[in-house]
Amino acid sequence: MKNENYKWIALSCTTMGALLSVLSGSTLIVALPDIMKELNAGMGILTWILMGYMLVLTILVPSIGRVADMFGRKKLYVGGFALFTIASLFCAWSNNGIQLLIFRLIQGIGGALLVANSTAIIADAFPKNELGKALGINLMFISVGSVIGTILGGFLVSIGWRSIFYMNLPVGIIGTLWAAFQLREVYSYTEKQKFDWFGTLTFTLGMFSFLMALTIGSFSGWFSIEVIAMFVIAVVAMIVFVLIENSTIQPMLDLQLFKARVLAFAFASNLFNGIARGAITFLMIFYFQGIKGDDPMTAGILLTPMALSMFLISPISGILSDKYDSRFLSSLGLMISAIGLFGLMWISDDTPTILLLIWMFIMGLGSGLFFSPNSNSIMGAVPPNKRGIASGVRTMFNNAGNVLSIAISMAIVTSSVSPEAMQGLFFGTQVGSQGIVVDSFIGGLRLAFGISFGFSILASILSYMRGPAPKWKNTPYEKPA
């Protein structure tokens, strides 16, 4: 009975952390125009306030996952909760854009500590035949955060943008204390492990350079010397990283994960799904504000069908993945997402809003059907001592796909939008099509949705190609507590 109670306690801790992270991001988007005005911050700073968190998260989660596999998850998770909460307070106290950016990046470190350990904590606490259900419930609450985030953000902005960060404090304090007193280490770890510093440094340099090149290139052009140099550094660093990992006894990233077919194809489908859906929110916000003339609050509400359908299907798909083949469920989910994206490919300036909501609902339905079974497949295929790194790699690929998706989409649509209009659309200060070449903009949207459709189909094929779970050798680095 003790273990039966603990698994739900562990799920409540991870759900609270996921909800805090998602709410913080979705409410912040609504507040950017007010932040821009009060702090007199330029578009460059605000872009990094928005994107920097995702970049930090993507870069750090694999390394943190490895540390958690070495020394345990509880301290890192509790520390992440506390750091995120403290950083939120300093974000609220920021007097200029640079300060807010710095504290937002620190928030990203806290978020990485939460995200890297969340799925692994759930996998440690739940038996394998209930893992999908637990992951589905967790994703359901993340969807709730996405639904209410923009609405709550609109309300809080009316009080003042700093209230968005103050809102994190009570949730963060309660979550930190709850996790500190209730979480426990399910496994004990020996002290004979070594951290792979050289592998971690080269990996961080490679990922940082790659993501920076994508982000800067999408806004400033792909052929500048800085962007090309960062791509070159990324390639060289990742080659060196692979060489280091293949010659290290205790690597930061166990490349055996990618030699297991079920994991390699599950990770790949996660990446391509991220590319397929990562920019949808941005593109539809641009469309609703710039073409339909909706205000930012209304545009945010119109995006809720995507999160609502994920909310409805996630726990169901998780339960199904405990009983049936995750490969089939994940692949079907990606095909359903592709149907929604196919519908969006025919978007025009006079497409009925209700039709767009239907396509977005279908796309969210497919995403909800994909995520829980795919995560269940990954976490169920690795032993306990590799759950942290497996969870980190899964998150890294998903976030990297999102960044790549935004970079591709921004590169496509920016040619039809003036810099002033792009800034206005990006930060919610423009409503209407002034500064937008409507026909070219619609053509860019269709192309972006077409590319997303192609990646969703590719992700579905790769998802179905995964094989049986690998058999891992027993490791001397971990034993049951």
Short mmCIF file of C-alpha atoms in Angstrom, two decimals:
data_model
loop_
_atom_site.label_atom_id
_atom_site.label_comp_id
_atom_site.label_asym_id
_atom_site.label_seq_id
_atom_site.Cartn_x
_atom_site.Cartn_y
_atom_site.Cartn_z
CA MET A 1 0.00 0.00 0.00
CA LYS A 2 2.95 2.28 0.74
CA ASN A 3 4.25 1.96 -2.82
CA GLU A 4 0.69 2.34 -4.14
CA ASN A 5 0.40 5.69 -2.37
CA TYR A 6 3.88 6.86 -3.31
CA LYS A 7 3.39 6.58 -7.06
CA TRP A 8 0.50 9.06 -6.93
CA ILE A 9 2.48 11.38 -4.67
CA ALA A 10 5.35 11.29 -7.17
CA LEU A 11 2.93 12.03 -10.01
CA SER A 12 1.48 15.00 -8.10
CA CYS A 13 4.99 16.44 -7.66
CA THR A 14 5.91 16.12 -11.34
CA THR A 15 2.51 17.38 -12.48
CA MET A 16 2.84 20.50 -10.35
CA GLY A 17 6.28 21.19 -11.82
CA ALA A 18 5.09 20.66 -15.41
CA LEU A 19 2.06 22.90 -14.85
CA LEU A 20 4.23 25.68 -13.40
CA SER A 21 6.65 25.57 -16.33
CA VAL A 22 3.94 25.58 -19.00
CA LEU A 23 1.87 28.31 -17.33
CA SER A 24 4.93 30.52 -17.00
CA GLY A 25 5.67 30.26 -20.72
CA SER A 26 2.13 30.67 -22.07
CA THR A 27 1.27 33.64 -19.83
CA LEU A 28 4.53 35.39 -20.72
CA ILE A 29 3.66 35.52 -24.43
CA VAL A 30 0.61 37.67 -23.68
CA ALA A 31 2.69 40.02 -21.50
CA LEU A 32 5.47 40.77 -24.02
CA PRO A 33 3.94 43.99 -25.43
CA ASP A 34 3.60 45.47 -21.92
CA ILE A 35 7.13 44.37 -21.02
CA MET A 36 8.44 45.99 -24.22
CA LYS A 37 6.81 49.30 -23.33
CA GLU A 38 7.60 49.47 -19.62
CA LEU A 39 11.19 48.24 -19.82
CA ASN A 40 11.86 50.00 -23.12
CA ALA A 41 13.24 46.72 -24.46
CA GLY A 42 13.97 46.14 -28.14
CA MET A 43 12.78 43.26 -30.28
CA GLY A 44 16.13 41.49 -29.98
CA ILE A 45 16.00 41.34 -26.18
CA LEU A 46 12.35 40.28 -26.13
CA THR A 47 13.01 37.57 -28.70
CA TRP A 48 15.68 36.11 -26.46
CA ILE A 49 13.46 36.43 -23.37
CA LEU A 50 11.00 34.20 -25.22
CA MET A 51 13.43 31.85 -26.99
CA GLY A 52 16.27 31.76 -24.45
CA TYR A 53 14.30 29.62 -22.01
CA MET A 54 13.71 26.97 -24.67
CA LEU A 55 17.35 27.04 -25.77
CA VAL A 56 18.66 26.57 -22.21
CA LEU A 57 16.18 23.75 -21.66
CA THR A 58 17.20 21.97 -24.87
CA ILE A 59 20.93 22.25 -24.21
CA LEU A 60 20.95 21.18 -20.54
CA VAL A 61 18.41 18.36 -20.21
CA PRO A 62 20.64 15.49 -21.46
CA SER A 63 23.51 16.45 -19.11
CA ILE A 64 21.15 16.85 -16.17
CA GLY A 65 19.53 13.53 -17.03
CA ARG A 66 22.93 11.85 -16.83
CA VAL A 67 23.71 13.49 -13.47
CA ALA A 68 20.34 12.25 -12.17
CA ASP A 69 21.18 8.72 -13.27
CA MET A 70 24.44 8.98 -11.34
CA PHE A 71 23.40 10.61 -8.08
CA GLY A 72 19.61 10.45 -7.90
CA ARG A 73 16.68 12.57 -9.02
CA LYS A 74 15.11 14.04 -5.88
CA LYS A 75 17.74 16.67 -5.01
CA LEU A 76 17.96 17.86 -8.60
CA TYR A 77 14.18 18.06 -8.96
CA VAL A 78 13.69 19.92 -5.66
CA GLY A 79 16.60 22.21 -6.53
CA GLY A 80 15.04 22.92 -9.92
CA PHE A 81 11.72 23.84 -8.30
CA ALA A 82 13.46 26.18 -5.85
CA LEU A 83 15.67 27.78 -8.53
CA PHE A 84 12.70 28.34 -10.85
CA THR A 85 10.76 29.98 -8.00
CA ILE A 86 13.62 32.27 -6.91
CA ALA A 87 14.31 33.25 -10.53
CA SER A 88 10.61 34.12 -10.93
CA LEU A 89 10.90 36.58 -8.05
CA PHE A 90 13.91 38.25 -9.64
CA CYS A 91 12.13 38.34 -13.02
CA ALA A 92 9.32 40.28 -11.33
CA TRP A 93 11.87 42.71 -9.86
CA SER A 94 13.66 43.34 -13.18
CA ASN A 95 14.22 46.99 -14.08
CA ASN A 96 15.36 46.52 -17.69
CA GLY A 97 15.29 43.99 -20.50
CA ILE A 98 18.81 42.66 -19.86
CA GLN A 99 17.99 41.84 -16.24
CA LEU A 100 14.78 40.08 -17.24
CA LEU A 101 16.65 38.08 -19.89
CA ILE A 102 19.32 36.95 -17.40
CA PHE A 103 16.76 35.84 -14.81
CA ARG A 104 14.66 34.17 -17.50
CA LEU A 105 17.73 32.14 -18.53
CA ILE A 106 18.25 31.15 -14.89
CA GLN A 107 14.59 30.12 -14.87
CA GLY A 108 15.47 27.92 -17.84
CA ILE A 109 18.12 26.13 -15.75
CA GLY A 110 15.49 25.47 -13.10
CA GLY A 111 13.08 24.30 -15.78
CA ALA A 112 15.72 21.93 -17.18
CA LEU A 113 16.21 20.39 -13.73
CA LEU A 114 12.44 19.86 -13.51
CA VAL A 115 11.88 18.54 -17.01
CA ALA A 116 14.94 16.27 -17.13
CA ASN A 117 13.82 14.44 -13.99
CA SER A 118 10.03 14.55 -14.29
CA THR A 119 9.46 11.61 -16.64
CA ALA A 120 12.18 9.53 -14.96
CA ILE A 121 10.60 10.08 -11.52
CA ILE A 122 7.26 8.86 -12.89
CA ALA A 123 8.94 5.84 -14.51
CA ASP A 124 10.69 5.01 -11.22
CA ALA A 125 7.46 5.23 -9.22
CA PHE A 126 4.98 3.41 -11.48
CA PRO A 127 5.04 -0.24 -12.53
CA LYS A 128 5.59 -0.78 -16.23
CA ASN A 129 1.97 -1.76 -16.87
CA GLU A 130 0.75 1.63 -15.53
CA LEU A 131 3.46 3.91 -16.88
CA GLY A 132 1.46 5.01 -19.94
CA LYS A 133 -1.50 6.01 -17.78
CA ALA A 134 0.75 8.11 -15.52
CA LEU A 135 2.46 9.84 -18.45
CA GLY A 136 -0.95 10.52 -20.01
CA ILE A 137 -2.22 12.18 -16.83
CA ASN A 138 0.93 14.29 -16.67
CA LEU A 139 0.47 15.41 -20.28
CA MET A 140 -3.20 16.14 -19.58
CA PHE A 141 -2.22 18.75 -16.99
CA ILE A 142 0.37 20.22 -19.34
CA SER A 143 -2.46 20.67 -21.84
CA VAL A 144 -4.54 22.38 -19.15
CA GLY A 145 -1.68 24.81 -18.62
CA SER A 146 -1.61 25.57 -22.34
CA VAL A 147 -5.37 26.16 -22.42
CA ILE A 148 -5.61 28.51 -19.47
CA GLY A 149 -2.21 30.16 -19.88
CA THR A 150 -3.17 32.79 -22.43
CA ILE A 151 -6.49 33.52 -20.73
CA LEU A 152 -4.85 33.82 -17.32
CA GLY A 153 -2.07 35.88 -18.87
CA GLY A 154 -4.59 38.35 -20.27
CA PHE A 155 -6.14 38.76 -16.81
CA LEU A 156 -2.79 39.15 -15.05
CA VAL A 157 -1.51 41.69 -17.58
CA SER A 158 -4.48 43.91 -16.67
CA ILE A 159 -3.03 43.95 -13.14
CA GLY A 160 0.55 44.37 -14.35
CA TRP A 161 3.00 42.11 -16.20
CA ARG A 162 5.05 41.52 -13.03
CA SER A 163 2.07 39.66 -11.55
CA ILE A 164 2.76 36.85 -14.07
CA PHE A 165 6.01 36.08 -12.26
CA TYR A 166 4.60 36.74 -8.79
CA MET A 167 1.95 34.12 -9.58
CA ASN A 168 4.74 31.51 -9.74
CA LEU A 169 5.79 32.12 -6.13
CA PRO A 170 3.03 30.37 -4.14
CA VAL A 171 2.91 27.47 -6.60
CA GLY A 172 6.71 27.22 -6.58
CA ILE A 173 7.03 27.34 -2.79
CA ILE A 174 4.32 24.72 -2.27
CA GLY A 175 5.75 22.54 -5.03
CA THR A 176 9.31 22.78 -3.65
CA LEU A 177 8.25 21.84 -0.12
CA TRP A 178 5.92 19.09 -1.32
CA ALA A 179 8.66 17.53 -3.44
CA ALA A 180 11.28 17.93 -0.70
CA PHE A 181 9.18 16.14 1.92
CA GLN A 182 7.36 13.61 -0.26
CA LEU A 183 9.71 12.46 -3.02
CA ARG A 184 12.19 9.69 -2.33
CA GLU A 185 14.93 7.92 -4.19
CA VAL A 186 13.59 4.60 -5.43
CA TYR A 187 17.13 3.44 -6.27
CA SER A 188 20.44 3.94 -4.49
CA TYR A 189 23.61 4.78 -6.39
CA THR A 190 27.24 3.90 -5.76
CA GLU A 191 29.94 6.56 -5.50
CA LYS A 192 32.26 5.06 -8.11
CA GLN A 193 30.86 6.97 -11.07
CA LYS A 194 32.67 9.72 -12.94
CA PHE A 195 31.07 12.62 -14.76
CA ASP A 196 32.08 13.00 -18.41
CA TRP A 197 33.21 16.65 -18.39
CA PHE A 198 34.83 16.67 -21.84
CA GLY A 199 31.82 15.03 -23.46
CA THR A 200 29.44 17.42 -21.69
CA LEU A 201 31.42 20.51 -22.74
CA THR A 202 31.67 19.50 -26.40
CA PHE A 203 27.98 18.51 -26.48
CA THR A 204 26.95 21.82 -24.89
CA LEU A 205 29.11 23.79 -27.32
CA GLY A 206 27.71 21.87 -30.30
CA MET A 207 24.06 22.19 -29.28
CA PHE A 208 24.47 25.85 -28.30
CA SER A 209 26.09 26.73 -31.63
CA PHE A 210 23.48 24.79 -33.63
CA LEU A 211 20.47 26.29 -31.87
CA MET A 212 21.95 29.80 -31.93
CA ALA A 213 22.57 29.47 -35.67
CA LEU A 214 18.97 28.36 -36.22
CA THR A 215 17.55 31.18 -34.10
CA ILE A 216 19.69 33.99 -35.52
CA GLY A 217 19.43 32.66 -39.08
CA SER A 218 15.63 32.61 -38.99
CA PHE A 219 15.53 36.31 -38.15
CA SER A 220 18.66 37.72 -39.79
CA GLY A 221 19.38 35.45 -42.76
CA TRP A 222 21.20 32.17 -43.24
CA PHE A 223 24.29 33.33 -45.11
CA SER A 224 25.86 35.75 -42.64
CA ILE A 225 29.38 34.93 -41.47
CA GLU A 226 28.19 34.50 -37.87
CA VAL A 227 25.51 31.94 -38.75
CA ILE A 228 27.80 29.93 -41.04
CA ALA A 229 30.57 29.96 -38.40
CA MET A 230 28.17 28.68 -35.73
CA PHE A 231 27.01 25.84 -37.98
CA VAL A 232 30.65 24.87 -38.61
CA ILE A 233 31.44 24.97 -34.87
CA ALA A 234 28.34 22.84 -34.20
CA VAL A 235 29.38 20.16 -36.70
CA VAL A 236 32.99 20.00 -35.45
CA ALA A 237 31.92 19.94 -31.79
CA MET A 238 29.42 17.13 -32.34
CA ILE A 239 31.97 15.03 -34.25
CA VAL A 240 34.44 15.46 -31.37
CA PHE A 241 31.62 14.64 -28.92
CA VAL A 242 30.84 11.33 -30.64
CA LEU A 243 34.54 10.39 -30.64
CA ILE A 244 34.78 11.17 -26.91
CA GLU A 245 31.63 9.22 -26.05
CA ASN A 246 32.81 6.15 -27.96
CA SER A 247 36.09 6.10 -26.00
CA THR A 248 34.74 6.90 -22.52
CA ILE A 249 33.83 4.14 -20.06
CA GLN A 250 31.10 6.24 -18.39
CA PRO A 251 29.91 8.67 -21.11
CA MET A 252 27.56 11.60 -20.61
CA LEU A 253 25.35 10.23 -23.37
CA ASP A 254 25.37 6.46 -23.79
CA LEU A 255 25.33 6.04 -27.56
CA GLN A 256 23.97 2.53 -27.05
CA LEU A 257 20.62 4.28 -26.75
CA PHE A 258 20.75 5.01 -30.47
CA LYS A 259 21.85 1.50 -31.38
CA ALA A 260 18.61 0.15 -29.92
CA ARG A 261 16.17 0.37 -32.80
CA VAL A 262 13.08 1.05 -30.69
CA LEU A 263 14.79 4.03 -29.04
CA ALA A 264 16.45 5.39 -32.16
CA PHE A 265 13.18 5.49 -34.09
CA ALA A 266 11.19 6.75 -31.09
CA PHE A 267 13.67 9.62 -30.64
CA ALA A 268 13.62 10.36 -34.38
CA SER A 269 9.82 10.48 -34.51
CA ASN A 270 9.90 12.83 -31.50
CA LEU A 271 12.29 15.14 -33.37
CA PHE A 272 10.28 15.18 -36.60
CA ASN A 273 7.01 15.64 -34.72
CA GLY A 274 8.61 18.68 -33.05
CA ILE A 275 9.52 20.06 -36.48
CA ALA A 276 5.98 19.38 -37.71
CA ARG A 277 4.09 21.12 -34.91
CA GLY A 278 6.59 23.47 -33.19
CA ALA A 279 5.68 26.59 -35.18
CA ILE A 280 1.93 26.04 -35.49
CA THR A 281 1.09 28.30 -32.55
CA PHE A 282 3.27 31.12 -33.89
CA LEU A 283 1.90 30.84 -37.41
CA MET A 284 -1.74 30.79 -36.30
CA ILE A 285 -1.20 33.74 -33.94
CA PHE A 286 0.22 35.67 -36.90
CA TYR A 287 -2.72 34.65 -39.05
CA PHE A 288 -5.47 35.47 -36.54
CA GLN A 289 -3.96 38.87 -35.67
CA GLY A 290 -2.61 39.88 -39.06
CA ILE A 291 -5.23 38.46 -41.44
CA LYS A 292 -8.37 38.03 -39.36
CA GLY A 293 -7.74 41.17 -37.31
CA ASP A 294 -8.27 39.49 -33.93
CA ASP A 295 -6.71 40.99 -30.80
CA PRO A 296 -3.95 38.99 -29.02
CA MET A 297 -6.31 37.72 -26.32
CA THR A 298 -8.85 36.42 -28.86
CA ALA A 299 -6.08 34.91 -30.97
CA GLY A 300 -4.80 33.04 -27.92
CA ILE A 301 -8.27 31.71 -27.09
CA LEU A 302 -8.72 30.51 -30.69
CA LEU A 303 -5.70 28.25 -30.23
CA THR A 304 -7.27 26.36 -27.34
CA PRO A 305 -8.88 23.57 -29.46
CA MET A 306 -5.40 22.15 -30.08
CA ALA A 307 -4.65 21.93 -26.34
CA LEU A 308 -8.21 20.87 -25.50
CA SER A 309 -8.08 17.81 -27.73
CA MET A 310 -4.68 16.88 -26.26
CA PHE A 311 -6.23 17.21 -22.81
CA LEU A 312 -9.04 14.83 -23.76
CA ILE A 313 -7.00 12.15 -25.49
CA SER A 314 -3.71 12.08 -23.51
CA PRO A 315 -4.87 9.99 -20.53
CA ILE A 316 -6.80 7.66 -22.84
CA SER A 317 -3.81 7.11 -25.11
CA GLY A 318 -1.61 6.55 -22.08
CA ILE A 319 -3.91 3.85 -20.72
CA LEU A 320 -4.14 2.22 -24.15
CA SER A 321 -0.35 2.17 -24.46
CA ASP A 322 -0.17 0.06 -21.29
CA LYS A 323 -2.28 -2.60 -22.98
CA TYR A 324 -1.57 -2.31 -26.70
CA ASP A 325 1.36 -1.70 -29.02
CA SER A 326 2.78 1.80 -28.50
CA ARG A 327 4.21 1.69 -32.00
CA PHE A 328 0.74 1.51 -33.57
CA LEU A 329 -0.77 4.18 -31.30
CA SER A 330 2.11 6.63 -31.81
CA SER A 331 2.13 6.15 -35.58
CA LEU A 332 -1.65 6.56 -35.78
CA GLY A 333 -1.42 9.75 -33.73
CA LEU A 334 1.13 11.22 -36.13
CA MET A 335 -1.06 10.32 -39.13
CA ILE A 336 -4.04 12.05 -37.49
CA SER A 337 -1.84 15.11 -36.90
CA ALA A 338 -0.92 15.00 -40.56
CA ILE A 339 -4.64 15.13 -41.48
CA GLY A 340 -5.02 18.34 -39.46
CA LEU A 341 -1.93 19.83 -41.09
CA PHE A 342 -3.19 18.81 -44.52
CA GLY A 343 -6.37 20.78 -43.84
CA LEU A 344 -4.32 23.82 -42.78
CA MET A 345 -2.37 23.63 -46.05
CA TRP A 346 -5.44 25.07 -47.82
CA ILE A 347 -5.72 28.11 -45.58
CA SER A 348 -6.74 31.41 -47.20
CA ASP A 349 -7.58 34.90 -46.04
CA ASP A 350 -11.31 34.05 -45.99
CA THR A 351 -11.20 30.51 -44.52
CA PRO A 352 -14.01 30.19 -41.94
CA THR A 353 -12.57 30.29 -38.43
CA ILE A 354 -14.64 27.27 -37.40
CA LEU A 355 -12.93 25.18 -40.10
CA LEU A 356 -9.50 26.21 -38.82
CA LEU A 357 -10.55 25.29 -35.28
CA ILE A 358 -11.58 21.82 -36.51
CA TRP A 359 -8.22 21.25 -38.22
CA MET A 360 -6.36 22.39 -35.10
CA PHE A 361 -8.54 20.13 -32.92
CA ILE A 362 -7.66 17.16 -35.14
CA MET A 363 -3.98 18.04 -35.01
CA GLY A 364 -4.06 18.25 -31.21
CA LEU A 365 -5.91 14.95 -31.08
CA GLY A 366 -3.13 13.30 -33.04
CA SER A 367 -0.44 14.90 -30.85
CA GLY A 368 -2.15 13.64 -27.71
CA LEU A 369 -2.35 10.16 -29.18
CA PHE A 370 1.37 10.28 -30.03
CA PHE A 371 3.10 11.72 -26.97
CA SER A 372 2.05 9.38 -24.14
CA PRO A 373 2.60 6.08 -26.02
CA ASN A 374 5.89 7.31 -27.50
CA SER A 375 7.19 8.38 -24.08
CA ASN A 376 5.96 5.09 -22.62
CA SER A 377 7.84 3.20 -25.34
CA ILE A 378 11.07 5.08 -24.56
CA MET A 379 10.91 4.90 -20.77
CA GLY A 380 9.78 1.28 -20.81
CA ALA A 381 12.70 0.24 -23.02
CA VAL A 382 15.52 1.42 -20.74
CA PRO A 383 16.67 0.15 -17.32
CA PRO A 384 16.31 2.40 -14.25
CA ASN A 385 19.92 3.63 -14.42
CA LYS A 386 19.34 5.07 -17.92
CA ARG A 387 15.92 6.67 -17.40
CA GLY A 388 17.30 10.14 -16.69
CA ILE A 389 19.39 10.36 -19.85
CA ALA A 390 16.62 8.75 -21.93
CA SER A 391 14.13 11.32 -20.66
CA GLY A 392 16.63 14.12 -21.29
CA VAL A 393 17.33 13.00 -24.85
CA ARG A 394 13.59 12.71 -25.56
CA THR A 395 13.03 16.27 -24.35
CA MET A 396 16.08 17.53 -26.21
CA PHE A 397 14.90 16.13 -29.54
CA ASN A 398 11.39 17.50 -29.06
CA ASN A 399 12.64 20.99 -28.18
CA ALA A 400 15.26 20.97 -30.93
CA GLY A 401 12.48 20.10 -33.37
CA ASN A 402 10.40 23.01 -32.07
CA VAL A 403 13.29 25.45 -32.53
CA LEU A 404 13.99 24.11 -36.03
CA SER A 405 10.29 24.38 -36.89
CA ILE A 406 10.14 28.01 -35.82
CA ALA A 407 13.35 28.78 -37.73
CA ILE A 408 12.02 27.22 -40.96
CA SER A 409 8.61 28.87 -40.66
CA MET A 410 9.99 32.31 -39.78
CA ALA A 411 12.35 32.13 -42.76
CA ILE A 412 9.39 31.37 -45.03
CA VAL A 413 6.93 34.04 -43.83
CA THR A 414 9.30 36.94 -43.11
CA SER A 415 9.77 37.71 -46.80
CA SER A 416 6.14 38.84 -47.02
CA VAL A 417 6.04 40.91 -43.82
CA SER A 418 7.78 44.22 -43.13
CA PRO A 419 10.13 44.27 -40.11
CA GLU A 420 7.79 46.62 -38.27
CA ALA A 421 4.77 44.41 -38.92
CA MET A 422 6.72 41.29 -37.94
CA GLN A 423 7.67 42.88 -34.64
CA GLY A 424 4.08 43.96 -34.07
CA LEU A 425 2.70 40.49 -34.84
CA PHE A 426 5.38 38.75 -32.82
CA PHE A 427 4.68 40.78 -29.69
CA GLY A 428 0.97 41.36 -30.10
CA THR A 429 1.10 45.09 -30.82
CA GLN A 430 -0.30 44.85 -34.36
CA VAL A 431 -3.83 43.82 -35.25
CA GLY A 432 -4.63 43.91 -38.96
CA SER A 433 -2.75 43.39 -42.21
CA GLN A 434 -0.89 46.70 -42.47
CA GLY A 435 2.66 45.97 -43.56
CA ILE A 436 1.76 42.45 -44.76
CA VAL A 437 1.68 41.33 -48.38
CA VAL A 438 -1.40 39.18 -47.82
CA ASP A 439 -1.12 36.88 -50.86
CA SER A 440 2.56 36.20 -50.22
CA PHE A 441 1.93 35.74 -46.52
CA ILE A 442 -0.84 33.18 -47.17
CA GLY A 443 1.43 31.43 -49.67
CA GLY A 444 4.15 31.27 -47.02
CA LEU A 445 1.72 29.82 -44.49
CA ARG A 446 0.63 27.14 -46.95
CA LEU A 447 4.24 26.22 -47.67
CA ALA A 448 5.07 26.08 -43.95
CA PHE A 449 2.05 23.88 -43.25
CA GLY A 450 2.98 21.70 -46.25
CA ILE A 451 6.48 21.17 -44.85
CA SER A 452 4.96 20.36 -41.44
CA PHE A 453 2.61 17.86 -43.11
CA GLY A 454 5.59 16.15 -44.76
CA PHE A 455 7.52 15.90 -41.51
CA SER A 456 4.45 14.50 -39.73
CA ILE A 457 4.14 11.74 -42.36
CA LEU A 458 7.87 11.02 -42.07
CA ALA A 459 7.59 10.89 -38.26
CA SER A 460 4.70 8.42 -38.56
CA ILE A 461 6.71 6.12 -40.83
CA LEU A 462 9.74 6.22 -38.54
CA SER A 463 7.54 5.63 -35.51
CA TYR A 464 6.15 2.46 -37.05
CA MET A 465 9.62 1.19 -37.96
CA ARG A 466 10.72 0.85 -34.33
CA GLY A 467 11.56 -2.68 -33.27
CA PRO A 468 11.30 -4.64 -30.02
CA ALA A 469 12.69 -3.33 -26.73
CA PRO A 470 16.43 -3.97 -26.28
CA LYS A 471 17.95 -6.22 -23.64
CA TRP A 472 20.35 -4.30 -21.42
CA LYS A 473 23.23 -5.80 -19.50
CA ASN A 474 23.16 -5.37 -15.72
CA THR A 475 25.19 -2.36 -14.64
CA PRO A 476 27.37 -2.21 -11.50
CA TYR A 477 26.43 1.42 -10.96
CA GLU A 478 22.97 0.92 -9.53
CA LYS A 479 21.11 -1.39 -7.19
CA PRO A 480 17.61 -1.33 -5.73
CA ALA A 481 17.30 0.72 -2.57
#
